[in-house]
PDB file of C-alpha atoms in Angstrom:
ATOM      1  CA  ILE A   1      -3.355   9.970  19.999  1.00  0.00           C
ATOM      2  CA  SER A   2      -5.368  10.718  23.155  1.00  0.00           C
ATOM      3  CA  LYS A   3      -3.426   8.271  25.764  1.00  0.00           C
ATOM      4  CA  ALA A   4      -0.181   9.086  27.083  1.00  0.00           C
ATOM      5  CA  ARG A   5       2.962   6.758  27.160  1.00  0.00           C
ATOM      6  CA  THR A   6       5.774   6.397  29.463  1.00  0.00           C
ATOM      7  CA  CYS A   7       8.885   5.388  28.476  1.00  0.00           C
ATOM      8  CA  HIS A   8      10.754   2.639  30.777  1.00  0.00           C
ATOM      9  CA  ASP A   9      13.835   4.061  30.313  1.00  0.00           C
ATOM     10  CA  THR A  10      13.469   7.963  30.684  1.00  0.00           C
ATOM     11  CA  GLY A  11      10.469   8.167  32.594  1.00  0.00           C
ATOM     12  CA  ILE A  12       9.067  10.342  30.360  1.00  0.00           C
ATOM     13  CA  THR A  13       5.296  10.978  29.535  1.00  0.00           C
ATOM     14  CA  ILE A  14       3.707  12.069  26.181  1.00  0.00           C
ATOM     15  CA  SER A  15       1.044  11.438  24.280  1.00  0.00           C
ATOM     16  CA  GLY A  16       0.447  11.147  20.763  1.00  0.00           C
ATOM     17  CA  GLU A  17      -1.105  14.929  20.280  1.00  0.00           C
ATOM     18  CA  GLU A  18       2.347  16.186  21.834  1.00  0.00           C
ATOM     19  CA  ILE A  19       3.947  14.236  19.239  1.00  0.00           C
ATOM     20  CA  ILE A  20       2.426  15.786  16.728  1.00  0.00           C
ATOM     21  CA  GLU A  21       2.774  19.274  18.360  1.00  0.00           C
ATOM     22  CA  ASP A  22       6.470  19.310  18.106  1.00  0.00           C
ATOM     23  CA  LEU A  23       6.209  17.671  14.508  1.00  0.00           C
ATOM     24  CA  TYR A  24       4.085  20.105  13.110  1.00  0.00           C
ATOM     25  CA  ASN A  25       5.945  23.450  15.333  1.00  0.00           C
ATOM     26  CA  SER A  26       9.186  22.077  13.425  1.00  0.00           C
ATOM     27  CA  LYS A  27       7.889  21.809   9.884  1.00  0.00           C
ATOM     28  CA  MET A  28       7.804  18.328   9.826  1.00  0.00           C
ATOM     29  CA  GLN A  29       4.277  16.698   8.066  1.00  0.00           C
ATOM     30  CA  LEU A  30       2.618  13.785   8.793  1.00  0.00           C
ATOM     31  CA  ILE A  31       0.301  12.774   5.638  1.00  0.00           C
ATOM     32  CA  PRO A  32      -2.858  10.521   6.098  1.00  0.00           C
ATOM     33  CA  PHE A  33      -2.479   7.743   4.339  1.00  0.00           C
ATOM     34  CA  ALA A  34      -5.884   5.983   3.638  1.00  0.00           C
ATOM     35  CA  ILE A  35      -6.273   3.155   1.271  1.00  0.00           C
ATOM     36  CA  SER A  36      -9.168   1.127   0.517  1.00  0.00           C
ATOM     37  CA  PRO A  37      -8.592  -2.965   0.246  1.00  0.00           C
ATOM     38  CA  LEU A  38      -8.628  -3.141  -3.075  1.00  0.00           C
ATOM     39  CA  GLY A  39      -5.532  -0.121  -2.852  1.00  0.00           C
ATOM     40  CA  LEU A  40      -7.464   2.786  -3.766  1.00  0.00           C
ATOM     41  CA  PHE A  41      -5.926   5.599  -2.375  1.00  0.00           C
ATOM     42  CA  GLY A  42      -7.338   8.073  -0.326  1.00  0.00           C
ATOM     43  CA  PRO A  43      -7.669  12.056  -1.136  1.00  0.00           C
ATOM     44  CA  THR A  44      -4.848  13.356   0.328  1.00  0.00           C
ATOM     45  CA  ILE A  45      -2.330  10.934  -0.847  1.00  0.00           C
ATOM     46  CA  ASN A  46      -4.090  11.118  -3.961  1.00  0.00           C
ATOM     47  CA  ARG A  47      -2.659  14.933  -4.311  1.00  0.00           C
ATOM     48  CA  PHE A  48       0.716  14.137  -2.725  1.00  0.00           C
ATOM     49  CA  LEU A  49       0.915  11.594  -5.251  1.00  0.00           C
ATOM     50  CA  TYR A  50      -0.847  12.643  -8.810  1.00  0.00           C
ATOM     51  CA  GLY A  51      -1.992  16.342  -7.623  1.00  0.00           C
ATOM     52  CA  LYS A  52      -5.675  15.717  -7.427  1.00  0.00           C
ATOM     53  CA  THR A  53      -7.554  18.276  -6.148  1.00  0.00           C
ATOM     54  CA  ILE A  54      -9.011  18.016  -3.079  1.00  0.00           C
ATOM     55  CA  ASP A  55     -11.596  19.987  -0.218  1.00  0.00           C
ATOM     56  CA  SER A  56      -9.402  20.188   2.203  1.00  0.00           C
ATOM     57  CA  ASP A  57     -12.292  21.267   5.154  1.00  0.00           C
ATOM     58  CA  ASN A  58     -14.382  18.044   4.521  1.00  0.00           C
ATOM     59  CA  ILE A  59     -11.816  15.757   4.351  1.00  0.00           C
ATOM     60  CA  HIS A  60     -10.668  14.507   7.773  1.00  0.00           C
ATOM     61  CA  ASN A  61     -12.906  13.105  10.307  1.00  0.00           C
ATOM     62  CA  ILE A  62     -10.913  14.473  12.786  1.00  0.00           C
ATOM     63  CA  SER A  63     -11.980  16.691  16.018  1.00  0.00           C
ATOM     64  CA  ALA A  64     -10.125  20.194  16.271  1.00  0.00           C
ATOM     65  CA  THR A  65     -11.589  20.192  20.110  1.00  0.00           C
ATOM     66  CA  SER A  66     -10.442  16.907  21.148  1.00  0.00           C
ATOM     67  CA  PHE A  67      -7.027  16.427  19.161  1.00  0.00           C
ATOM     68  CA  PRO A  68      -6.480  19.789  18.054  1.00  0.00           C
ATOM     69  CA  HIS A  69      -2.367  19.405  16.731  1.00  0.00           C
ATOM     70  CA  ALA A  70      -3.242  16.142  14.940  1.00  0.00           C
ATOM     71  CA  HIS A  71      -6.276  18.197  13.470  1.00  0.00           C
ATOM     72  CA  LYS A  72      -4.311  20.588  11.845  1.00  0.00           C
ATOM     73  CA  MET A  73      -1.335  18.443  10.856  1.00  0.00           C
ATOM     74  CA  ALA A  74      -4.075  16.878   8.734  1.00  0.00           C
ATOM     75  CA  LYS A  75      -5.189  20.568   7.318  1.00  0.00           C
ATOM     76  CA  ARG A  76      -1.750  21.204   6.536  1.00  0.00           C
ATOM     77  CA  ALA A  77      -1.418  17.986   4.373  1.00  0.00           C
ATOM     78  CA  SER A  78      -3.599  19.282   1.875  1.00  0.00           C
ATOM     79  CA  SER A  79      -2.487  22.886   1.761  1.00  0.00           C
ATOM     80  CA  ALA A  80       0.352  24.861  -0.087  1.00  0.00           C
ATOM     81  CA  GLU A  81       2.319  24.189   2.419  1.00  0.00           C
ATOM     82  CA  VAL A  82       3.546  20.222   1.404  1.00  0.00           C
ATOM     83  CA  PRO A  83       4.324  19.510  -2.114  1.00  0.00           C
ATOM     84  CA  SER A  84       1.623  17.714  -4.181  1.00  0.00           C
ATOM     85  CA  ASN A  85       1.990  15.917  -7.733  1.00  0.00           C
ATOM     86  CA  ILE A  86       5.471  14.802  -6.857  1.00  0.00           C
ATOM     87  CA  LEU A  87       5.369  11.885  -9.627  1.00  0.00           C
ATOM     88  CA  GLU A  88       4.691  14.360 -12.454  1.00  0.00           C
ATOM     89  CA  ARG A  89       7.490  16.406 -10.921  1.00  0.00           C
ATOM     90  CA  ALA A  90      10.228  13.750 -10.431  1.00  0.00           C
ATOM     91  CA  ASN A  91       9.013  12.701 -14.323  1.00  0.00           C
ATOM     92  CA  ASP A  92       9.984  15.726 -15.545  1.00  0.00           C
ATOM     93  CA  ILE A  93      13.537  15.755 -13.437  1.00  0.00           C
ATOM     94  CA  TRP A  94      14.377  11.783 -14.362  1.00  0.00           C
ATOM     95  CA  ARG A  95      13.492  12.751 -18.295  1.00  0.00           C
ATOM     96  CA  ARG A  96      15.663  15.809 -17.690  1.00  0.00           C
ATOM     97  CA  GLN A  97      18.339  14.636 -16.099  1.00  0.00           C
ATOM     98  CA  HIS A  98      18.306  10.470 -17.724  1.00  0.00           C
ATOM     99  CA  PRO A  99      16.797  11.562 -21.717  1.00  0.00           C
ATOM    100  CA  THR A 100      17.756   7.900 -22.800  1.00  0.00           C
ATOM    101  CA  GLU A 101      17.746   5.893 -19.522  1.00  0.00           C
ATOM    102  CA  ASN A 102      14.688   4.192 -18.630  1.00  0.00           C
ATOM    103  CA  PHE A 103      14.360   4.669 -14.678  1.00  0.00           C
ATOM    104  CA  GLY A 104      13.018   0.710 -13.730  1.00  0.00           C
ATOM    105  CA  ARG A 105      16.146  -0.864 -15.868  1.00  0.00           C
ATOM    106  CA  SER A 106      12.945  -1.647 -18.335  1.00  0.00           C
ATOM    107  CA  TYR A 107      11.680   0.179 -21.408  1.00  0.00           C
ATOM    108  CA  LYS A 108       8.365  -0.952 -19.325  1.00  0.00           C
ATOM    109  CA  SER A 109       9.337   1.118 -16.567  1.00  0.00           C
ATOM    110  CA  PRO A 110      10.047   4.809 -18.141  1.00  0.00           C
ATOM    111  CA  ASP A 111      10.414   7.182 -15.478  1.00  0.00           C
ATOM    112  CA  PRO A 112       9.502   7.016 -11.808  1.00  0.00           C
ATOM    113  CA  SER A 113       5.615   7.488 -12.166  1.00  0.00           C
ATOM    114  CA  THR A 114       5.033   4.198 -13.843  1.00  0.00           C
ATOM    115  CA  TYR A 115       7.433   2.032 -11.430  1.00  0.00           C
ATOM    116  CA  TYR A 116       5.697   3.544  -8.595  1.00  0.00           C
ATOM    117  CA  THR A 117       2.275   2.450  -9.808  1.00  0.00           C
ATOM    118  CA  GLN A 118       3.728  -1.402 -11.087  1.00  0.00           C
ATOM    119  CA  GLN A 119       5.439  -1.916  -7.870  1.00  0.00           C
ATOM    120  CA  PHE A 120       2.500  -0.398  -5.540  1.00  0.00           C
ATOM    121  CA  GLY A 121       0.258  -2.413  -7.551  1.00  0.00           C
ATOM    122  CA  ARG A 122       2.383  -5.642  -7.049  1.00  0.00           C
ATOM    123  CA  ASP A 123       2.253  -4.858  -3.497  1.00  0.00           C
ATOM    124  CA  VAL A 124      -1.513  -4.593  -2.800  1.00  0.00           C
ATOM    125  CA  CYS A 125      -1.875  -7.795  -4.926  1.00  0.00           C
ATOM    126  CA  PHE A 126       0.847  -9.550  -2.791  1.00  0.00           C
ATOM    127  CA  ALA A 127      -0.702  -8.467   0.182  1.00  0.00           C
ATOM    128  CA  ASN A 128      -4.253  -9.329  -0.721  1.00  0.00           C
ATOM    129  CA  GLY A 129      -2.725 -12.784  -1.559  1.00  0.00           C
ATOM    130  CA  SER A 130      -1.530 -13.373   1.920  1.00  0.00           C
ATOM    131  CA  ALA A 131      -4.959 -12.028   3.571  1.00  0.00           C
ATOM    132  CA  GLY A 132      -6.222 -14.926   1.371  1.00  0.00           C
ATOM    133  CA  LEU A 133      -4.014 -17.519   2.338  1.00  0.00           C
ATOM    134  CA  GLU A 134      -4.387 -16.500   6.070  1.00  0.00           C
ATOM    135  CA  ALA A 135      -8.033 -17.048   6.165  1.00  0.00           C
ATOM    136  CA  ILE A 136      -8.015 -20.377   4.168  1.00  0.00           C
ATOM    137  CA  ALA A 137      -5.324 -21.679   7.018  1.00  0.00           C
ATOM    138  CA  LEU A 138      -7.377 -20.535   9.918  1.00  0.00           C
ATOM    139  CA  LEU A 139     -10.242 -23.028   8.052  1.00  0.00           C
ATOM    140  CA  GLY A 140      -8.172 -25.882   9.013  1.00  0.00           C
ATOM    141  CA  ASP A 141      -4.836 -26.986   8.055  1.00  0.00           C
ATOM    142  CA  GLY A 142      -4.366 -24.320   5.312  1.00  0.00           C
ATOM    143  CA  PRO A 143      -3.063 -25.030   2.049  1.00  0.00           C
ATOM    144  CA  LEU A 144      -0.831 -28.285   1.069  1.00  0.00           C
ATOM    145  CA  THR A 145       2.630 -27.719  -0.774  1.00  0.00           C
ATOM    146  CA  LYS A 146       2.067 -27.515  -4.985  1.00  0.00           C
ATOM    147  CA  SER A 147       0.826 -31.269  -6.318  1.00  0.00           C
ATOM    148  CA  LEU A 148      -1.190 -32.266  -8.797  1.00  0.00           C
ATOM    149  CA  PRO A 149      -4.759 -31.915  -9.624  1.00  0.00           C
ATOM    150  CA  ASN A 150      -6.353 -33.917  -7.454  1.00  0.00           C
ATOM    151  CA  TYR A 151      -9.413 -35.883  -9.488  1.00  0.00           C
ATOM    152  CA  SER A 152     -10.545 -38.381  -6.714  1.00  0.00           C
ATOM    153  CA  CYS A 153     -11.944 -35.836  -4.125  1.00  0.00           C
ATOM    154  CA  HIS A 154     -16.013 -35.788  -5.970  1.00  0.00           C
ATOM    155  CA  ASN A 155     -16.877 -37.405  -8.871  1.00  0.00           C
ATOM    156  CA  ASP A 156     -18.562 -34.501  -9.849  1.00  0.00           C
ATOM    157  CA  ALA A 157     -16.765 -32.793 -13.016  1.00  0.00           C
ATOM    158  CA  ILE A 158     -17.082 -28.919 -11.818  1.00  0.00           C
ATOM    159  CA  ASN A 159     -14.979 -29.900  -8.354  1.00  0.00           C
ATOM    160  CA  LEU A 160     -11.439 -29.690  -9.386  1.00  0.00           C
ATOM    161  CA  PHE A 161      -9.124 -29.739  -7.162  1.00  0.00           C
ATOM    162  CA  THR A 162      -5.140 -28.058  -7.310  1.00  0.00           C
ATOM    163  CA  ASN A 163      -2.604 -27.267  -4.935  1.00  0.00           C
ATOM    164  CA  CYS A 164      -4.429 -24.533  -2.850  1.00  0.00           C
ATOM    165  CA  THR A 165      -7.720 -26.269  -2.976  1.00  0.00           C
ATOM    166  CA  ASP A 166      -6.670 -29.728  -1.988  1.00  0.00           C
ATOM    167  CA  THR A 167      -7.014 -29.763   1.984  1.00  0.00           C
ATOM    168  CA  ASN A 168      -9.940 -30.502   4.410  1.00  0.00           C
ATOM    169  CA  ALA A 169     -10.840 -26.960   4.751  1.00  0.00           C
ATOM    170  CA  PHE A 170     -11.393 -26.422   1.433  1.00  0.00           C
ATOM    171  CA  ARG A 171     -13.584 -29.886   0.836  1.00  0.00           C
ATOM    172  CA  ARG A 172     -15.791 -28.824   3.689  1.00  0.00           C
ATOM    173  CA  ILE A 173     -16.540 -25.653   2.040  1.00  0.00           C
ATOM    174  CA  ILE A 174     -17.429 -26.867  -1.257  1.00  0.00           C
ATOM    175  CA  ASP A 175     -19.228 -29.878   0.416  1.00  0.00           C
ATOM    176  CA  GLY A 176     -21.587 -27.153   1.841  1.00  0.00           C
ATOM    177  CA  ASN A 177     -21.687 -24.322  -0.962  1.00  0.00           C
ATOM    178  CA  ALA A 178     -21.030 -26.324  -4.005  1.00  0.00           C
ATOM    179  CA  GLU A 179     -18.487 -23.349  -5.128  1.00  0.00           C
ATOM    180  CA  ARG A 180     -15.368 -23.431  -7.330  1.00  0.00           C
ATOM    181  CA  SER A 181     -12.554 -21.986  -5.099  1.00  0.00           C
ATOM    182  CA  GLN A 182      -8.678 -21.281  -7.554  1.00  0.00           C
ATOM    183  CA  PRO A 183      -5.834 -21.255  -5.921  1.00  0.00           C
ATOM    184  CA  THR A 184      -3.810 -17.994  -5.711  1.00  0.00           C
ATOM    185  CA  VAL A 185      -0.304 -17.649  -7.223  1.00  0.00           C
ATOM    186  CA  MET A 186       2.200 -14.632  -5.815  1.00  0.00           C
ATOM    187  CA  THR A 187       5.385 -14.111  -7.046  1.00  0.00           C
ATOM    188  CA  ASN A 188       8.227 -11.655  -5.241  1.00  0.00           C
ATOM    189  CA  VAL A 189      10.216  -9.934  -8.081  1.00  0.00           C
ATOM    190  CA  LEU A 190      13.830  -8.291  -7.395  1.00  0.00           C
ATOM    191  CA  THR A 191      14.775  -5.176  -9.381  1.00  0.00           C
ATOM    192  CA  ASN A 192      17.590  -3.268  -9.728  1.00  0.00           C
ATOM    193  CA  ALA A 193      15.916   0.317 -10.115  1.00  0.00           C
ATOM    194  CA  HIS A 194      16.394   3.541  -8.715  1.00  0.00           C
ATOM    195  CA  THR A 195      14.781   5.297  -5.966  1.00  0.00           C
ATOM    196  CA  LEU A 196      13.067   8.559  -6.092  1.00  0.00           C
ATOM    197  CA  ASP A 197      15.344   9.967  -2.811  1.00  0.00           C
ATOM    198  CA  ASN A 198      17.975   9.382  -5.602  1.00  0.00           C
ATOM    199  CA  LEU A 199      16.263  12.024  -7.601  1.00  0.00           C
ATOM    200  CA  ILE A 200      18.087  15.674  -7.363  1.00  0.00           C
ATOM    201  CA  THR A 201      16.161  18.869  -8.686  1.00  0.00           C
ATOM    202  CA  THR A 202      18.203  20.910 -10.848  1.00  0.00           C
TER     203      THR A 202
END
């Protein structure tokens, strides 16, 4: 955010700090969204989604001297000026307006909070699986298409190869480390669920 960029079309040069200043003064909010590789949320997004109490003075490592507007934006994200616990509020609105209808079109997703948690969990699993498959591909020829288990690679019964591990790359890994690998299965499920944007506060 400290480096300015110039638009080739307009010739205007502006920095990230200037953009954040304009957003801040316009009462528009950027929410820092930290997430761990395993899908754990940082404190600010936890407050926004679930209403978790946080210490707004000690959560953002942004220099108030070097980036004053970014610091103010991050600090306001955990203040009373920004909504918190929006999923529970969405649940209350949904249950009041649709007392007999499931939000996710299924009894397994009765409300917005449950549906969001399910979808986010699926996305995290998909992202982790995709990262794993990309890493496998970097080792060599990558995963093969689905095939029957191959028992001919090794005589040792503990080394069982399946569709995602029957590759030269995995054979080299197992030859060197004698470790067993399991395939990763990913699915993509379409849904007709409602969106939180469609909820109307009354």
